Amino acid sequence: GQQLNQSPQSMFIQEGEDVSMNCTSSSIFNTWLWYKQEPGEGPVLLIALYKAGELTSNGRLTAQFGITRKDSFLNISASIPSDVGIYFCAGQRGNQFYFGTGTSLTVIP
Amino acid sequence: EAGVVQSPRYKIIEKKQPVAFWCNPISGHNTLYWYLQNLGQGPELLIRYENEEAVDDSQLPKDRFSAERLKGVDSTLKIQPAELGDSAVYLCASSSGTGGRIDNEQFFGPGTRLTVL
């Protein structure tokens, strides 16, 4: 199945720093979603984006739906230790979801 | 409201043995997904149900994998016989699937971690 290209693959940052990650695809999507997965759990939806160019925030998280509909990025401001986890992007087309390869985030206190 | 429930959470079997996973979606959710997640990778779709109908099983290895969704609610995923390469996390997700923004969001269960020895 199709997997989206997500970068960076992993990040090690100091608490309080900002984080940026992005996701690209060769295909366009109608919806972009960002999930966070913690060990032993399933992914949890963080932000959903429904329109090209849309910029949406959820607390310290901000995500944008790329103008070309082939990419999206996620920013986390002022990171805290509980931000640790793996972040996945997903593109949606109808009832089909295609996931990125994940960005592993480690926050050093 | 209860989330997506999966059992067992962990399963260790020897190769060539059969194994089955169970999923109970969120009440009222018509669409159910089974995903395979290998270590260090994102989830990959195995099969998608709309009510009791399997509408996308193109990625399901049908020689050894089977699934069913009785009465359009609970679902089981079976592997027979299991191979070493089947070791992974099997995730179940559901969505209301009735259209509209909020209905397209899917909710995941905690997954079943399968180890084949």
mmCIF file of C-alpha atoms in Angstrom:
data_model
loop_
_atom_site.group_PDB
_atom_site.id
_atom_site.type_symbol
_atom_site.label_atom_id
_atom_site.label_comp_id
_atom_site.label_asym_id
_atom_site.label_seq_id
_atom_site.Cartn_x
_atom_site.Cartn_y
_atom_site.Cartn_z
ATOM 1 C CA GLY A 1 0.000 0.000 0.000
ATOM 2 C CA GLN A 2 0.984 3.625 -0.415
ATOM 3 C CA GLN A 3 2.971 5.238 2.403
ATOM 4 C CA LEU A 4 3.587 8.946 2.534
ATOM 5 C CA ASN A 5 7.070 10.417 2.927
ATOM 6 C CA GLN A 6 7.493 11.947 6.334
ATOM 7 C CA SER A 7 10.511 13.854 7.645
ATOM 8 C CA PRO A 8 12.483 13.972 9.712
ATOM 9 C CA GLN A 9 12.459 10.331 10.751
ATOM 10 C CA SER A 10 13.438 11.223 14.315
ATOM 11 C CA MET A 11 14.091 14.315 16.417
ATOM 12 C CA PHE A 12 15.829 14.883 19.720
ATOM 13 C CA ILE A 13 15.101 18.304 21.165
ATOM 14 C CA GLN A 14 15.381 20.228 24.412
ATOM 15 C CA GLU A 15 12.245 20.981 26.377
ATOM 16 C CA GLY A 16 10.893 24.374 25.344
ATOM 17 C CA GLU A 17 12.085 24.182 21.741
ATOM 18 C CA ASP A 18 9.763 24.324 18.761
ATOM 19 C CA VAL A 19 9.371 21.329 16.440
ATOM 20 C CA SER A 20 8.550 21.112 12.745
ATOM 21 C CA MET A 21 7.819 18.010 10.692
ATOM 22 C CA ASN A 22 6.349 17.532 7.260
ATOM 23 C CA CYS A 23 4.720 15.012 5.005
ATOM 24 C CA THR A 24 4.713 14.755 1.222
ATOM 25 C CA SER A 25 2.924 12.626 -1.313
ATOM 26 C CA SER A 26 2.933 12.103 -5.054
ATOM 27 C CA SER A 27 -0.874 12.081 -4.966
ATOM 28 C CA ILE A 28 -3.364 14.711 -3.886
ATOM 29 C CA PHE A 29 -5.625 14.218 -0.907
ATOM 30 C CA ASN A 30 -8.927 15.702 0.165
ATOM 31 C CA THR A 31 -8.033 15.667 3.840
ATOM 32 C CA TRP A 32 -4.797 15.621 5.793
ATOM 33 C CA LEU A 33 -4.640 14.327 9.343
ATOM 34 C CA TRP A 34 -1.977 14.244 12.025
ATOM 35 C CA TYR A 35 -1.864 11.523 14.691
ATOM 36 C CA LYS A 36 0.278 10.852 17.732
ATOM 37 C CA GLN A 37 1.071 7.320 18.848
ATOM 38 C CA GLU A 38 2.491 6.413 22.244
ATOM 39 C CA PRO A 39 4.012 3.022 23.089
ATOM 40 C CA GLY A 40 1.462 0.236 23.326
ATOM 41 C CA GLU A 41 -1.370 2.398 22.074
ATOM 42 C CA GLY A 42 -3.087 3.116 18.797
ATOM 43 C CA PRO A 43 -2.694 6.458 17.010
ATOM 44 C CA VAL A 44 -4.768 9.337 18.384
ATOM 45 C CA LEU A 45 -6.016 12.099 16.099
ATOM 46 C CA LEU A 46 -4.487 15.520 16.804
ATOM 47 C CA ILE A 47 -5.548 17.737 13.929
ATOM 48 C CA ALA A 48 -7.629 17.329 10.760
ATOM 49 C CA LEU A 49 -7.299 19.626 7.735
ATOM 50 C CA TYR A 50 -9.990 19.778 5.060
ATOM 51 C CA LYS A 51 -9.056 22.500 2.599
ATOM 52 C CA ALA A 52 -5.932 23.404 0.644
ATOM 53 C CA GLY A 53 -4.106 26.229 2.413
ATOM 54 C CA GLU A 54 -5.969 25.669 5.668
ATOM 55 C CA LEU A 55 -4.035 26.449 8.837
ATOM 56 C CA THR A 56 -5.414 24.892 12.017
ATOM 57 C CA SER A 57 -4.267 25.019 15.626
ATOM 58 C CA ASN A 58 -4.904 22.747 18.575
ATOM 59 C CA GLY A 59 -3.234 24.219 21.635
ATOM 60 C CA ARG A 60 0.510 24.261 20.978
ATOM 61 C CA LEU A 61 0.059 22.330 17.734
ATOM 62 C CA THR A 62 -0.375 24.008 14.356
ATOM 63 C CA ALA A 63 -0.811 22.188 11.064
ATOM 64 C CA GLN A 64 -1.230 23.328 7.479
ATOM 65 C CA PHE A 65 -2.732 21.698 4.403
ATOM 66 C CA GLY A 66 -0.411 22.440 1.488
ATOM 67 C CA ILE A 67 -1.658 24.456 -1.462
ATOM 68 C CA THR A 68 -0.818 21.658 -3.899
ATOM 69 C CA ARG A 69 -2.808 19.197 -1.716
ATOM 70 C CA LYS A 70 0.249 16.945 -1.807
ATOM 71 C CA ASP A 71 1.823 17.988 1.458
ATOM 72 C CA SER A 72 1.226 19.048 5.030
ATOM 73 C CA PHE A 73 3.297 20.140 7.987
ATOM 74 C CA LEU A 74 2.929 20.058 11.746
ATOM 75 C CA ASN A 75 4.523 22.451 14.219
ATOM 76 C CA ILE A 76 4.712 21.990 17.971
ATOM 77 C CA SER A 77 5.630 25.081 19.956
ATOM 78 C CA ALA A 78 7.348 25.130 23.343
ATOM 79 C CA SER A 79 7.722 21.346 23.559
ATOM 80 C CA ILE A 80 7.192 19.564 26.874
ATOM 81 C CA PRO A 81 8.202 16.041 27.967
ATOM 82 C CA SER A 82 4.722 14.617 27.346
ATOM 83 C CA ASP A 83 5.059 15.476 23.645
ATOM 84 C CA VAL A 84 7.240 12.384 23.326
ATOM 85 C CA GLY A 85 5.860 9.875 20.862
ATOM 86 C CA ILE A 86 5.630 9.045 17.184
ATOM 87 C CA TYR A 87 3.753 11.483 14.977
ATOM 88 C CA PHE A 88 2.076 10.198 11.826
ATOM 89 C CA CYS A 89 0.562 12.134 8.992
ATOM 90 C CA ALA A 90 -2.247 10.597 6.978
ATOM 91 C CA GLY A 91 -3.879 11.561 3.730
ATOM 92 C CA GLN A 92 -7.506 10.737 3.205
ATOM 93 C CA ARG A 93 -9.314 10.071 -0.045
ATOM 94 C CA GLY A 94 -12.910 8.988 0.470
ATOM 95 C CA ASN A 95 -12.786 6.296 3.159
ATOM 96 C CA GLN A 96 -9.166 5.417 2.325
ATOM 97 C CA PHE A 97 -6.412 6.556 4.693
ATOM 98 C CA TYR A 98 -2.718 6.442 3.766
ATOM 99 C CA PHE A 99 -0.184 6.912 6.526
ATOM 100 C CA GLY A 100 3.280 8.396 6.655
ATOM 101 C CA THR A 101 6.322 6.577 7.971
ATOM 102 C CA GLY A 102 6.280 8.530 11.227
ATOM 103 C CA THR A 103 8.485 11.042 13.060
ATOM 104 C CA SER A 104 9.777 9.904 16.430
ATOM 105 C CA LEU A 105 10.047 12.800 18.864
ATOM 106 C CA THR A 106 12.188 12.738 21.995
ATOM 107 C CA VAL A 107 12.063 15.722 24.362
ATOM 108 C CA ILE A 108 14.980 16.101 26.730
ATOM 109 C CA PRO A 109 14.007 17.810 30.021
ATOM 110 C CA GLU B 1 -18.225 6.638 25.542
ATOM 111 C CA ALA B 2 -16.071 3.529 25.166
ATOM 112 C CA GLY B 3 -13.408 3.583 22.492
ATOM 113 C CA VAL B 4 -12.425 0.851 20.090
ATOM 114 C CA VAL B 5 -11.757 -2.352 22.027
ATOM 115 C CA GLN B 6 -9.320 -4.988 20.851
ATOM 116 C CA SER B 7 -8.306 -8.318 22.300
ATOM 117 C CA PRO B 8 -6.013 -9.880 23.050
ATOM 118 C CA ARG B 9 -3.457 -7.115 23.603
ATOM 119 C CA TYR B 10 -0.547 -9.515 23.150
ATOM 120 C CA LYS B 11 -0.229 -12.900 21.503
ATOM 121 C CA ILE B 12 2.779 -15.164 21.152
ATOM 122 C CA ILE B 13 2.464 -18.224 18.935
ATOM 123 C CA GLU B 14 4.667 -20.631 17.073
ATOM 124 C CA LYS B 15 4.824 -20.484 13.308
ATOM 125 C CA LYS B 16 2.220 -22.484 11.429
ATOM 126 C CA GLN B 17 -0.272 -22.034 14.279
ATOM 127 C CA PRO B 18 -3.580 -20.194 13.750
ATOM 128 C CA VAL B 19 -4.378 -16.931 15.535
ATOM 129 C CA ALA B 20 -7.412 -14.688 15.761
ATOM 130 C CA PHE B 21 -7.893 -11.079 16.796
ATOM 131 C CA TRP B 22 -11.140 -9.463 17.874
ATOM 132 C CA CYS B 23 -12.328 -5.871 17.547
ATOM 133 C CA ASN B 24 -15.377 -4.072 18.919
ATOM 134 C CA PRO B 25 -15.759 -0.658 17.247
ATOM 135 C CA ILE B 26 -17.284 2.460 18.713
ATOM 136 C CA SER B 27 -21.041 2.086 18.949
ATOM 137 C CA GLY B 28 -22.786 3.335 15.827
ATOM 138 C CA HIS B 29 -19.660 3.387 13.657
ATOM 139 C CA ASN B 30 -20.436 1.832 10.285
ATOM 140 C CA THR B 31 -16.906 1.681 8.926
ATOM 141 C CA LEU B 32 -14.316 -0.653 10.398
ATOM 142 C CA TYR B 33 -10.657 -0.955 9.395
ATOM 143 C CA TRP B 34 -7.962 -3.509 10.099
ATOM 144 C CA TYR B 35 -4.408 -2.235 9.763
ATOM 145 C CA LEU B 36 -1.013 -3.883 9.990
ATOM 146 C CA GLN B 37 1.757 -1.873 11.623
ATOM 147 C CA ASN B 38 5.322 -3.080 11.350
ATOM 148 C CA LEU B 39 7.967 -1.734 13.701
ATOM 149 C CA GLY B 40 9.012 1.774 12.711
ATOM 150 C CA GLN B 41 6.303 2.090 10.078
ATOM 151 C CA GLY B 42 2.894 3.669 9.773
ATOM 152 C CA PRO B 43 -0.292 1.592 9.677
ATOM 153 C CA GLU B 44 -1.090 -0.130 6.388
ATOM 154 C CA LEU B 45 -4.648 -1.074 5.507
ATOM 155 C CA LEU B 46 -5.531 -4.770 5.350
ATOM 156 C CA ILE B 47 -9.302 -4.566 4.972
ATOM 157 C CA ARG B 48 -12.121 -2.068 5.279
ATOM 158 C CA TYR B 49 -15.742 -2.841 6.061
ATOM 159 C CA GLU B 50 -18.810 -0.741 5.433
ATOM 160 C CA ASN B 51 -21.322 -2.334 7.801
ATOM 161 C CA GLU B 52 -20.933 -6.081 7.161
ATOM 162 C CA GLU B 53 -19.544 -5.736 3.625
ATOM 163 C CA ALA B 54 -15.818 -5.892 2.939
ATOM 164 C CA VAL B 55 -15.438 -3.025 0.448
ATOM 165 C CA ASP B 56 -11.642 -2.994 0.210
ATOM 166 C CA ASP B 57 -9.615 -6.131 0.841
ATOM 167 C CA SER B 58 -7.073 -5.635 -1.924
ATOM 168 C CA GLN B 59 -4.139 -5.621 0.541
ATOM 169 C CA LEU B 60 -5.273 -8.658 2.512
ATOM 170 C CA PRO B 61 -3.104 -11.765 1.854
ATOM 171 C CA LYS B 62 -6.034 -14.039 1.221
ATOM 172 C CA ASP B 63 -4.057 -17.247 1.183
ATOM 173 C CA ARG B 64 -3.624 -17.067 4.940
ATOM 174 C CA PHE B 65 -5.634 -14.086 6.207
ATOM 175 C CA SER B 66 -9.384 -13.915 6.585
ATOM 176 C CA ALA B 67 -11.755 -11.508 8.265
ATOM 177 C CA GLU B 68 -15.406 -11.231 9.044
ATOM 178 C CA ARG B 69 -17.742 -8.661 10.527
ATOM 179 C CA LEU B 70 -20.837 -10.348 11.808
ATOM 180 C CA LYS B 71 -23.981 -8.206 11.835
ATOM 181 C CA GLY B 72 -21.896 -5.164 10.978
ATOM 182 C CA VAL B 73 -20.578 -4.678 14.509
ATOM 183 C CA ASP B 74 -17.711 -6.776 15.927
ATOM 184 C CA SER B 75 -15.004 -8.079 13.653
ATOM 185 C CA THR B 76 -12.423 -10.848 13.764
ATOM 186 C CA LEU B 77 -9.196 -11.126 11.808
ATOM 187 C CA LYS B 78 -7.640 -14.562 11.453
ATOM 188 C CA ILE B 79 -4.279 -15.802 10.263
ATOM 189 C CA GLN B 80 -3.860 -19.466 9.406
ATOM 190 C CA PRO B 81 -1.131 -20.556 9.337
ATOM 191 C CA ALA B 82 0.985 -17.786 10.853
ATOM 192 C CA GLU B 83 4.466 -17.099 9.483
ATOM 193 C CA LEU B 84 7.470 -15.426 11.120
ATOM 194 C CA GLY B 85 6.931 -12.318 8.993
ATOM 195 C CA ASP B 86 3.456 -11.832 10.429
ATOM 196 C CA SER B 87 4.937 -10.512 13.684
ATOM 197 C CA ALA B 88 3.558 -6.980 13.953
ATOM 198 C CA VAL B 89 0.874 -4.888 15.626
ATOM 199 C CA TYR B 90 -2.628 -5.360 14.247
ATOM 200 C CA LEU B 91 -4.722 -2.241 14.695
ATOM 201 C CA CYS B 92 -8.474 -1.907 14.412
ATOM 202 C CA ALA B 93 -10.104 1.458 13.751
ATOM 203 C CA SER B 94 -13.631 2.677 13.187
ATOM 204 C CA SER B 95 -15.376 5.736 11.827
ATOM 205 C CA SER B 96 -18.987 6.702 11.465
ATOM 206 C CA GLY B 97 -18.502 6.824 7.692
ATOM 207 C CA THR B 98 -21.724 8.670 7.000
ATOM 208 C CA GLY B 99 -20.056 11.630 5.299
ATOM 209 C CA GLY B 100 -19.201 15.076 6.478
ATOM 210 C CA ARG B 101 -16.067 16.301 8.166
ATOM 211 C CA ILE B 102 -16.352 14.865 11.628
ATOM 212 C CA ASP B 103 -17.628 11.534 10.309
ATOM 213 C CA ASN B 104 -14.466 10.919 8.333
ATOM 214 C CA GLU B 105 -12.242 10.808 11.392
ATOM 215 C CA GLN B 106 -11.222 7.329 12.430
ATOM 216 C CA PHE B 107 -10.541 6.171 15.963
ATOM 217 C CA PHE B 108 -8.007 3.466 16.714
ATOM 218 C CA GLY B 109 -7.939 0.688 19.240
ATOM 219 C CA PRO B 110 -4.770 -0.102 21.225
ATOM 220 C CA GLY B 111 -3.787 -2.914 18.869
ATOM 221 C CA THR B 112 -2.782 -6.549 19.262
ATOM 222 C CA ARG B 113 0.944 -7.193 19.266
ATOM 223 C CA LEU B 114 1.611 -10.538 17.597
ATOM 224 C CA THR B 115 4.894 -12.373 17.973
ATOM 225 C CA VAL B 116 5.434 -15.454 15.840
ATOM 226 C CA LEU B 117 8.302 -17.702 16.991
#
